[in-house]
PDB file of C-alpha atoms in Angstrom:
ATOM      1  CA  MET A1247      14.551  68.870  13.928  1.00 94.00           C
ATOM      2  CA  LEU A1248      11.678  66.040  14.144  1.00 98.00           C
ATOM      3  CA  THR A1249       7.973  65.979  14.608  1.00 98.00           C
ATOM      4  CA  PHE A1250       6.310  62.778  15.340  1.00 98.00           C
ATOM      5  CA  LEU A1251       2.304  61.755  17.075  1.00 98.00           C
ATOM      6  CA  HIS A1252       2.986  59.871  20.445  1.00 98.00           C
ATOM      7  CA  ILE A1253      -0.273  57.159  20.553  1.00 98.00           C
ATOM      8  CA  SER A1254      -0.588  54.495  23.122  1.00 98.00           C
ATOM      9  CA  ASP A1255      -2.852  51.506  24.996  1.00 98.00           C
ATOM     10  CA  THR A1256      -4.863  51.676  21.759  1.00 98.00           C
ATOM     11  CA  HIS A1257      -6.298  47.942  22.583  1.00 98.00           C
ATOM     12  CA  ILE A1258      -7.234  46.754  19.401  1.00 98.00           C
ATOM     13  CA  SER A1259      -9.730  43.728  19.637  1.00 98.00           C
ATOM     14  CA  GLY A1260     -11.529  41.032  16.444  1.00 98.00           C
ATOM     15  CA  ASP A1261     -13.530  40.229  18.793  1.00 97.00           C
ATOM     16  CA  PRO A1262     -16.805  42.683  18.354  1.00 96.00           C
ATOM     17  CA  ASP A1263     -18.377  41.986  21.546  1.00 95.00           C
ATOM     18  CA  TYR A1264     -15.066  42.620  23.416  1.00 96.00           C
ATOM     19  CA  HIS A1265     -15.136  44.780  26.815  1.00 93.00           C
ATOM     20  CA  PRO A1266     -13.919  43.152  29.403  1.00 93.00           C
ATOM     21  CA  PRO A1267     -15.723  43.782  33.137  1.00 90.00           C
ATOM     22  CA  TRP A1268     -13.126  46.259  34.501  1.00 85.00           C
ATOM     23  CA  ILE A1269     -13.943  48.918  31.768  1.00 86.00           C
ATOM     24  CA  PRO A1270     -17.448  51.108  32.410  1.00 85.00           C
ATOM     25  CA  GLU A1271     -20.542  49.685  31.142  1.00 87.00           C
ATOM     26  CA  SER A1272     -20.764  53.145  29.769  1.00 85.00           C
ATOM     27  CA  VAL A1273     -17.267  52.661  27.460  1.00 89.00           C
ATOM     28  CA  ALA A1274     -17.324  51.554  23.579  1.00 92.00           C
ATOM     29  CA  HIS A1275     -15.128  49.168  22.209  1.00 96.00           C
ATOM     30  CA  PRO A1276     -11.927  50.257  21.916  1.00 97.00           C
ATOM     31  CA  ASN A1277     -11.443  50.097  17.988  1.00 97.00           C
ATOM     32  CA  ARG A1278     -13.895  53.003  17.930  1.00 97.00           C
ATOM     33  CA  GLY A1279     -11.127  54.898  19.732  1.00 97.00           C
ATOM     34  CA  THR A1280      -8.636  53.674  17.133  1.00 98.00           C
ATOM     35  CA  GLU A1281     -10.810  55.392  14.479  1.00 98.00           C
ATOM     36  CA  LEU A1282     -11.345  57.978  15.767  1.00 97.00           C
ATOM     37  CA  LEU A1283      -7.428  58.063  15.848  1.00 98.00           C
ATOM     38  CA  LEU A1284      -7.265  58.105  12.486  1.00 98.00           C
ATOM     39  CA  GLY A1285      -9.802  60.495  11.332  1.00 97.00           C
ATOM     40  CA  ALA A1286      -8.004  63.044  14.460  1.00 98.00           C
ATOM     41  CA  ILE A1287      -4.180  62.196  11.840  1.00 98.00           C
ATOM     42  CA  GLN A1288      -5.855  62.549   9.036  1.00 97.00           C
ATOM     43  CA  ALA A1289      -7.410  66.008   9.817  1.00 97.00           C
ATOM     44  CA  LEU A1290      -3.829  67.323  11.169  1.00 98.00           C
ATOM     45  CA  PRO A1291      -2.619  70.663   8.482  1.00 97.00           C
ATOM     46  CA  PHE A1292       0.863  69.823   9.615  1.00 97.00           C
ATOM     47  CA  ALA A1293       3.033  67.101   7.873  1.00 97.00           C
ATOM     48  CA  PHE A1294       4.679  65.230  10.889  1.00 98.00           C
ATOM     49  CA  ASP A1295       7.972  62.358  10.186  1.00 98.00           C
ATOM     50  CA  PHE A1296       6.281  59.455  12.095  1.00 98.00           C
ATOM     51  CA  ILE A1297       4.275  57.879  14.510  1.00 98.00           C
ATOM     52  CA  LEU A1298       5.181  56.151  18.250  1.00 99.00           C
ATOM     53  CA  HIS A1299       2.679  54.458  19.881  1.00 98.00           C
ATOM     54  CA  THR A1300       4.419  52.664  23.118  1.00 98.00           C
ATOM     55  CA  GLY A1301       2.243  49.859  23.628  1.00 98.00           C
ATOM     56  CA  ASP A1302      -0.764  47.413  24.247  1.00 98.00           C
ATOM     57  CA  VAL A1303      -1.406  47.682  20.475  1.00 98.00           C
ATOM     58  CA  CYS A1304      -3.755  45.047  20.550  1.00 98.00           C
ATOM     59  CA  ALA A1305      -6.791  43.520  23.908  1.00 98.00           C
ATOM     60  CA  ASP A1306      -5.476  40.162  24.085  1.00 96.00           C
ATOM     61  CA  PRO A1307      -2.413  38.125  22.310  1.00 96.00           C
ATOM     62  CA  HIS A1308      -4.511  36.029  19.627  1.00 97.00           C
ATOM     63  CA  GLU A1309      -4.314  36.079  16.020  1.00 97.00           C
ATOM     64  CA  ALA A1310      -7.468  37.851  15.031  1.00 98.00           C
ATOM     65  CA  ASP A1311      -6.792  41.099  17.193  1.00 98.00           C
ATOM     66  CA  TYR A1312      -3.308  40.919  15.188  1.00 98.00           C
ATOM     67  CA  LEU A1313      -5.157  40.925  12.217  1.00 98.00           C
ATOM     68  CA  ARG A1314      -7.934  43.864  12.840  1.00 98.00           C
ATOM     69  CA  ALA A1315      -5.116  45.988  14.524  1.00 98.00           C
ATOM     70  CA  ARG A1316      -3.176  45.598  11.271  1.00 98.00           C
ATOM     71  CA  GLU A1317      -6.012  46.145   8.884  1.00 98.00           C
ATOM     72  CA  LEU A1318      -6.773  49.698  10.683  1.00 98.00           C
ATOM     73  CA  LEU A1319      -2.958  50.081  11.318  1.00 98.00           C
ATOM     74  CA  LEU A1320      -2.132  50.297   7.219  1.00 98.00           C
ATOM     75  CA  GLN A1321      -4.973  52.957   7.261  1.00 98.00           C
ATOM     76  CA  PHE A1322      -2.259  55.230   9.663  1.00 98.00           C
ATOM     77  CA  PRO A1323      -0.172  58.112   7.653  1.00 96.00           C
ATOM     78  CA  GLY A1324       3.459  55.820   7.933  1.00 87.00           C
ATOM     79  CA  PRO A1325       5.556  55.134   8.860  1.00 98.00           C
ATOM     80  CA  MET A1326       4.703  54.257  12.099  1.00 98.00           C
ATOM     81  CA  TYR A1327       7.282  52.522  15.027  1.00 98.00           C
ATOM     82  CA  LEU A1328       5.630  49.794  17.148  1.00 98.00           C
ATOM     83  CA  LEU A1329       6.482  48.304  20.622  1.00 98.00           C
ATOM     84  CA  PRO A1330       4.752  45.701  22.612  1.00 98.00           C
ATOM     85  CA  GLY A1331       3.086  46.494  25.905  1.00 98.00           C
ATOM     86  CA  ASN A1332       1.559  43.951  28.644  1.00 97.00           C
ATOM     87  CA  HIS A1333      -1.813  42.595  26.772  1.00 97.00           C
ATOM     88  CA  ASP A1334       0.307  41.936  23.573  1.00 97.00           C
ATOM     89  CA  SER A1335       2.505  38.937  22.333  1.00 97.00           C
ATOM     90  CA  ALA A1336       5.596  40.451  20.580  1.00 97.00           C
ATOM     91  CA  GLU A1337       5.894  37.942  18.551  1.00 97.00           C
ATOM     92  CA  LEU A1338       2.605  37.866  17.141  1.00 97.00           C
ATOM     93  CA  LEU A1339       2.482  42.052  16.865  1.00 97.00           C
ATOM     94  CA  GLU A1340       5.926  40.675  14.726  1.00 97.00           C
ATOM     95  CA  ALA A1341       4.640  38.562  12.666  1.00 98.00           C
ATOM     96  CA  THR A1342       1.424  39.732  12.394  1.00 98.00           C
ATOM     97  CA  ILE A1343       2.010  43.419  12.011  1.00 97.00           C
ATOM     98  CA  HIS A1344       5.844  44.156  11.131  1.00 98.00           C
ATOM     99  CA  ASP A1345       6.351  45.053   7.437  1.00 97.00           C
ATOM    100  CA  GLY A1346       9.647  46.683   8.223  1.00 95.00           C
ATOM    101  CA  ARG A1347       8.152  49.280   5.709  1.00 96.00           C
ATOM    102  CA  LYS A1348       4.921  51.141   6.650  1.00 97.00           C
ATOM    103  CA  LEU A1349       4.602  49.394  10.181  1.00 98.00           C
ATOM    104  CA  HIS A1350       7.838  48.499  12.098  1.00 98.00           C
ATOM    105  CA  VAL A1351       7.864  46.672  15.709  1.00 98.00           C
ATOM    106  CA  LEU A1352      10.419  47.229  18.055  1.00 98.00           C
ATOM    107  CA  ARG A1353      11.793  45.803  20.889  1.00 98.00           C
ATOM    108  CA  ASP A1354      15.193  46.149  22.343  1.00 98.00           C
ATOM    109  CA  ALA A1355      16.575  48.692  19.288  1.00 98.00           C
ATOM    110  CA  HIS A1356      18.310  50.706  18.594  1.00 98.00           C
ATOM    111  CA  VAL A1357      17.084  52.781  15.025  1.00 98.00           C
ATOM    112  CA  GLU A1358      18.826  56.258  13.731  1.00 98.00           C
ATOM    113  CA  LEU A1359      16.219  58.798  12.172  1.00 97.00           C
ATOM    114  CA  SER A1360      17.377  62.230  10.468  1.00 95.00           C
ATOM    115  CA  GLY A1361      19.613  62.619  13.051  1.00 96.00           C
ATOM    116  CA  TYR A1362      18.245  61.574  16.666  1.00 98.00           C
ATOM    117  CA  HIS A1363      18.724  58.404  18.185  1.00 98.00           C
ATOM    118  CA  LEU A1364      15.306  56.245  18.962  1.00 98.00           C
ATOM    119  CA  VAL A1365      16.280  53.532  21.734  1.00 98.00           C
ATOM    120  CA  THR A1366      13.747  51.470  22.490  1.00 98.00           C
ATOM    121  CA  LEU A1367      12.785  48.453  25.092  1.00 98.00           C
ATOM    122  CA  ASP A1368      10.655  45.700  25.740  1.00 98.00           C
ATOM    123  CA  SER A1369       9.871  46.766  28.641  1.00 96.00           C
ATOM    124  CA  GLY A1370       7.595  43.757  29.254  1.00 92.00           C
ATOM    125  CA  GLY A1371       9.847  40.379  32.089  1.00 88.00           C
ATOM    126  CA  PRO A1372       9.757  38.356  34.698  1.00 90.00           C
ATOM    127  CA  GLY A1373       7.377  39.034  37.255  1.00 90.00           C
ATOM    128  CA  ASP A1374       4.389  40.538  37.429  1.00 93.00           C
ATOM    129  CA  VAL A1375       2.816  41.667  33.817  1.00 94.00           C
ATOM    130  CA  HIS A1376       1.866  44.810  34.606  1.00 95.00           C
ATOM    131  CA  ALA A1377       5.122  45.418  37.131  1.00 96.00           C
ATOM    132  CA  PRO A1378       7.605  43.493  35.504  1.00 97.00           C
ATOM    133  CA  TYR A1379      11.329  43.694  35.549  1.00 96.00           C
ATOM    134  CA  LEU A1380      14.212  43.985  33.164  1.00 97.00           C
ATOM    135  CA  ARG A1381      16.277  40.907  32.613  1.00 96.00           C
ATOM    136  CA  ASP A1382      20.177  41.976  33.129  1.00 97.00           C
ATOM    137  CA  GLU A1383      21.114  41.926  29.118  1.00 97.00           C
ATOM    138  CA  GLN A1384      18.282  44.415  28.506  1.00 97.00           C
ATOM    139  CA  ILE A1385      19.476  46.919  30.819  1.00 98.00           C
ATOM    140  CA  ALA A1386      23.547  46.053  29.420  1.00 98.00           C
ATOM    141  CA  PHE A1387      22.289  46.725  25.981  1.00 98.00           C
ATOM    142  CA  PHE A1388      20.310  49.934  26.576  1.00 98.00           C
ATOM    143  CA  ALA A1389      23.206  50.997  28.457  1.00 98.00           C
ATOM    144  CA  GLU A1390      25.444  49.927  24.884  1.00 98.00           C
ATOM    145  CA  ALA A1391      22.713  51.384  22.649  1.00 98.00           C
ATOM    146  CA  LEU A1392      23.211  54.754  24.846  1.00 98.00           C
ATOM    147  CA  ASP A1393      26.275  54.987  24.230  1.00 98.00           C
ATOM    148  CA  ALA A1394      26.682  54.452  20.643  1.00 98.00           C
ATOM    149  CA  ALA A1395      24.407  56.964  20.252  1.00 98.00           C
ATOM    150  CA  GLY A1396      27.095  59.475  20.415  1.00 97.00           C
ATOM    151  CA  ASP A1397      26.316  62.891  21.029  1.00 97.00           C
ATOM    152  CA  ALA A1398      23.559  62.476  18.744  1.00 98.00           C
ATOM    153  CA  PRO A1399      20.203  63.891  20.322  1.00 98.00           C
ATOM    154  CA  ILE A1400      18.252  60.473  21.633  1.00 98.00           C
ATOM    155  CA  ILE A1401      14.538  60.157  22.228  1.00 98.00           C
ATOM    156  CA  VAL A1402      13.665  57.117  24.736  1.00 98.00           C
ATOM    157  CA  ALA A1403      10.246  54.417  24.139  1.00 98.00           C
ATOM    158  CA  MET A1404       8.958  51.619  26.284  1.00 98.00           C
ATOM    159  CA  HIS A1405       5.600  51.236  27.844  1.00 98.00           C
ATOM    160  CA  HIS A1406       5.678  50.902  31.302  1.00 98.00           C
ATOM    161  CA  LEU A1407       7.074  53.594  33.200  1.00 97.00           C
ATOM    162  CA  PRO A1408      10.787  52.822  35.298  1.00 97.00           C
ATOM    163  CA  VAL A1409      10.428  56.193  38.125  1.00 97.00           C
ATOM    164  CA  GLU A1410       8.385  56.509  40.712  1.00 96.00           C
ATOM    165  CA  THR A1411       5.048  59.210  40.593  1.00 95.00           C
ATOM    166  CA  GLY A1412       3.971  59.584  43.883  1.00 94.00           C
ATOM    167  CA  VAL A1413       1.103  57.473  43.382  1.00 96.00           C
ATOM    168  CA  PRO A1414       1.139  54.849  45.334  1.00 95.00           C
ATOM    169  CA  TRP A1415      -1.167  51.790  42.750  1.00 94.00           C
ATOM    170  CA  LEU A1416       1.013  53.339  39.668  1.00 96.00           C
ATOM    171  CA  ASP A1417       4.537  52.925  41.980  1.00 96.00           C
ATOM    172  CA  GLU A1418       3.927  49.501  43.781  1.00 94.00           C
ATOM    173  CA  GLU A1419       1.237  48.052  40.464  1.00 95.00           C
ATOM    174  CA  MET A1420       2.747  49.830  37.279  1.00 96.00           C
ATOM    175  CA  ARG A1421       5.529  50.196  37.383  1.00 97.00           C
ATOM    176  CA  ILE A1422       9.464  48.767  36.359  1.00 98.00           C
ATOM    177  CA  GLN A1423      10.795  47.419  39.698  1.00 96.00           C
ATOM    178  CA  ASN A1424      13.747  47.458  39.200  1.00 97.00           C
ATOM    179  CA  GLY A1425      13.463  50.472  36.890  1.00 97.00           C
ATOM    180  CA  ASP A1426      16.089  53.168  39.389  1.00 97.00           C
ATOM    181  CA  GLN A1427      19.053  50.863  37.288  1.00 98.00           C
ATOM    182  CA  ILE A1428      16.638  52.209  34.289  1.00 98.00           C
ATOM    183  CA  GLN A1429      17.453  56.065  35.805  1.00 97.00           C
ATOM    184  CA  ARG A1430      20.813  55.749  37.091  1.00 97.00           C
ATOM    185  CA  ILE A1431      21.695  55.208  32.997  1.00 98.00           C
ATOM    186  CA  LEU A1432      19.364  57.850  31.536  1.00 98.00           C
ATOM    187  CA  ARG A1433      20.458  60.521  34.145  1.00 97.00           C
ATOM    188  CA  ALA A1434      23.780  60.670  32.714  1.00 97.00           C
ATOM    189  CA  TYR A1435      22.584  60.901  29.187  1.00 98.00           C
ATOM    190  CA  ARG A1436      19.963  64.041  30.479  1.00 97.00           C
ATOM    191  CA  ASP A1437      21.371  66.230  27.789  1.00 97.00           C
ATOM    192  CA  GLN A1438      20.990  64.576  24.589  1.00 97.00           C
ATOM    193  CA  LEU A1439      17.628  63.051  26.130  1.00 98.00           C
ATOM    194  CA  THR A1440      14.523  64.241  24.401  1.00 98.00           C
ATOM    195  CA  GLY A1441      12.148  62.359  26.741  1.00 98.00           C
ATOM    196  CA  VAL A1442      11.651  59.008  27.691  1.00 98.00           C
ATOM    197  CA  PHE A1443       8.007  58.241  25.724  1.00 98.00           C
ATOM    198  CA  HIS A1444       6.234  55.556  27.490  1.00 98.00           C
ATOM    199  CA  GLY A1445       2.114  54.647  27.953  1.00 98.00           C
ATOM    200  CA  HIS A1446       0.519  51.497  30.494  1.00 98.00           C
ATOM    201  CA  ILE A1447      -0.976  53.397  32.661  1.00 97.00           C
ATOM    202  CA  HIS A1448      -3.987  55.357  30.562  1.00 96.00           C
ATOM    203  CA  GLN A1449      -3.569  59.335  31.298  1.00 94.00           C
ATOM    204  CA  LEU A1450      -2.007  62.098  30.051  1.00 93.00           C
ATOM    205  CA  THR A1451       0.836  62.510  32.502  1.00 95.00           C
ATOM    206  CA  GLU A1452       4.956  63.937  32.702  1.00 96.00           C
ATOM    207  CA  THR A1453       7.810  63.164  34.988  1.00 95.00           C
ATOM    208  CA  GLN A1454      10.431  64.698  36.013  1.00 96.00           C
ATOM    209  CA  GLN A1455      13.461  63.118  38.154  1.00 96.00           C
ATOM    210  CA  ASP A1456      17.391  63.659  37.985  1.00 96.00           C
ATOM    211  CA  GLY A1457      16.378  65.997  34.604  1.00 96.00           C
ATOM    212  CA  VAL A1458      14.988  63.299  32.695  1.00 98.00           C
ATOM    213  CA  LEU A1459      11.543  64.423  31.353  1.00 98.00           C
ATOM    214  CA  TYR A1460       9.308  61.037  31.095  1.00 98.00           C
ATOM    215  CA  VAL A1461       5.598  61.542  29.421  1.00 98.00           C
ATOM    216  CA  CYS A1462       2.991  58.970  28.571  1.00 98.00           C
ATOM    217  CA  CYS A1463      -0.256  59.648  26.813  1.00 96.00           C
ATOM    218  CA  PRO A1464      -3.623  58.510  27.296  1.00 96.00           C
ATOM    219  CA  SER A1465      -4.983  55.576  26.367  1.00 97.00           C
ATOM    220  CA  THR A1466      -7.410  56.466  22.958  1.00 97.00           C
ATOM    221  CA  TRP A1467      -9.698  54.155  24.672  1.00 94.00           C
ATOM    222  CA  SER A1468     -10.067  53.828  28.132  1.00 94.00           C
ATOM    223  CA  ASN A1469      -8.134  56.145  30.840  1.00 95.00           C
ATOM    224  CA  LEU A1470      -7.728  55.225  34.083  1.00 95.00           C
ATOM    225  CA  ALA A1471      -7.280  57.945  37.141  1.00 93.00           C
ATOM    226  CA  GLY A1472      -3.929  59.643  39.324  1.00 93.00           C
ATOM    227  CA  TYR A1473      -3.698  60.875  42.503  1.00 92.00           C
ATOM    228  CA  PRO A1474      -1.626  61.366  45.906  1.00 94.00           C
ATOM    229  CA  GLY A1475      -3.148  58.627  47.875  1.00 93.00           C
ATOM    230  CA  VAL A1476      -4.866  56.243  44.848  1.00 91.00           C
ATOM    231  CA  ARG A1477      -3.447  53.017  45.910  1.00 92.00           C
ATOM    232  CA  GLU A1478      -6.070  51.283  42.936  1.00 91.00           C
ATOM    233  CA  GLY A1479      -7.036  51.474  39.376  1.00 91.00           C
ATOM    234  CA  ILE A1480     -10.146  53.878  39.055  1.00 92.00           C
ATOM    235  CA  ALA A1481     -11.448  54.560  36.142  1.00 90.00           C
ATOM    236  CA  ASP A1482     -11.741  57.756  34.651  1.00 90.00           C
ATOM    237  CA  PRO A1483     -14.739  58.328  32.181  1.00 78.00           C
ATOM    238  CA  LEU A1484     -14.104  62.237  32.089  1.00 79.00           C
ATOM    239  CA  THR A1485     -10.585  62.333  30.763  1.00 85.00           C
ATOM    240  CA  PRO A1486     -11.053  61.849  27.120  1.00 91.00           C
ATOM    241  CA  GLY A1487      -8.972  59.105  24.256  1.00 95.00           C
ATOM    242  CA  GLY A1488      -5.940  61.307  22.855  1.00 97.00           C
ATOM    243  CA  PHE A1489      -2.392  61.333  21.597  1.00 98.00           C
ATOM    244  CA  ASN A1490       0.777  63.758  21.618  1.00 98.00           C
ATOM    245  CA  LEU A1491       2.220  65.606  19.131  1.00 98.00           C
ATOM    246  CA  VAL A1492       6.025  66.050  19.946  1.00 98.00           C
ATOM    247  CA  MET A1493       7.881  68.502  18.469  1.00 98.00           C
ATOM    248  CA  LEU A1494      11.659  68.208  18.971  1.00 98.00           C
ATOM    249  CA  ARG A1495      13.627  71.620  18.393  1.00 96.00           C
ATOM    250  CA  ASP A1496      17.647  72.855  19.109  1.00 92.00           C
ATOM    251  CA  GLY A1497      17.395  70.649  22.220  1.00 93.00           C
ATOM    252  CA  ARG A1498      13.605  71.498  23.215  1.00 97.00           C
ATOM    253  CA  THR A1499      11.299  69.074  23.625  1.00 98.00           C
ATOM    254  CA  PHE A1500       7.402  70.581  23.527  1.00 98.00           C
ATOM    255  CA  VAL A1501       4.348  68.490  23.806  1.00 98.00           C
ATOM    256  CA  ARG A1502       0.707  69.262  22.766  1.00 98.00           C
ATOM    257  CA  ARG A1503      -2.206  66.821  23.837  1.00 97.00           C
ATOM    258  CA  TYR A1504      -5.035  66.500  21.443  1.00 97.00           C
ATOM    259  CA  ASN A1505      -8.496  64.994  23.033  1.00 96.00           C
ATOM    260  CA  LEU A1506     -11.010  62.840  20.660  1.00 96.00           C
ATOM    261  CA  PRO A1507     -14.590  62.839  20.951  1.00 90.00           C
ATOM    262  CA  ARG A1508     -15.748  61.007  23.940  1.00 82.00           C
ATOM    263  CA  LEU A1509     -16.247  57.343  23.526  1.00 73.00           C
ATOM    264  CA  THR A1510     -19.300  55.926  24.586  1.00 71.00           C
ATOM    265  CA  ARG A1511     -21.576  52.850  23.741  1.00 70.00           C
ATOM    266  CA  SER A1512     -24.696  55.750  22.278  1.00 61.00           C
ATOM    267  CA  GLY A1513     -21.564  57.824  20.878  1.00 54.00           C
TER     268      GLY A1513
END
């Protein structure tokens, strides 16, 4: 039995004026989303075992961003396990955020948590940062880590989604390009898998393929649209930020979304 919170794509910035041109003018600073997230989690009427952050912790690979992120993340109930995303510097994330007690940065890693095996991949690799390739040695590590779990239940986490969705821009521009190799490995362990938890696409989605469940949670900052025929990233200002509650119970995976207050510059 395990309960955790899944968060992603906080894009924390050390620049108080940060507002990239691809984000709608009405959207507030990303740190405000993290502050709203903190308040929502502190107000939860139940206990949980940990928080899983599936990447894009910071907006840019700048030390000031990571120092500000550390200030904010240390206020959250721990422990927290964080993966790097395509906006992150994995090296800065490890050097600045990781303390091995409350904040744990995981790249290609295998951690046992109360009888569950958490296997993570640093999905940033060669090629386009939004649609990378995993290296052969990472794929080999992944297969070995899953095998090392024995008969225990497995939680898998990474930033990018490895399988297709049917939404053109997600499949062509936001997916691990050799993710089919990951899917073939996962298929062999589907009876033990509780789910594959990821971020990157800034929307609440569930994808199921070959009996493997993939779960994304929305960004706490700014979200994107996904529907048939979309060939480019389109802002979805009507979808609020949020996070997921994940309950693992006797071979069952229960996921519930929590919405945050709508994030605007005026609010």
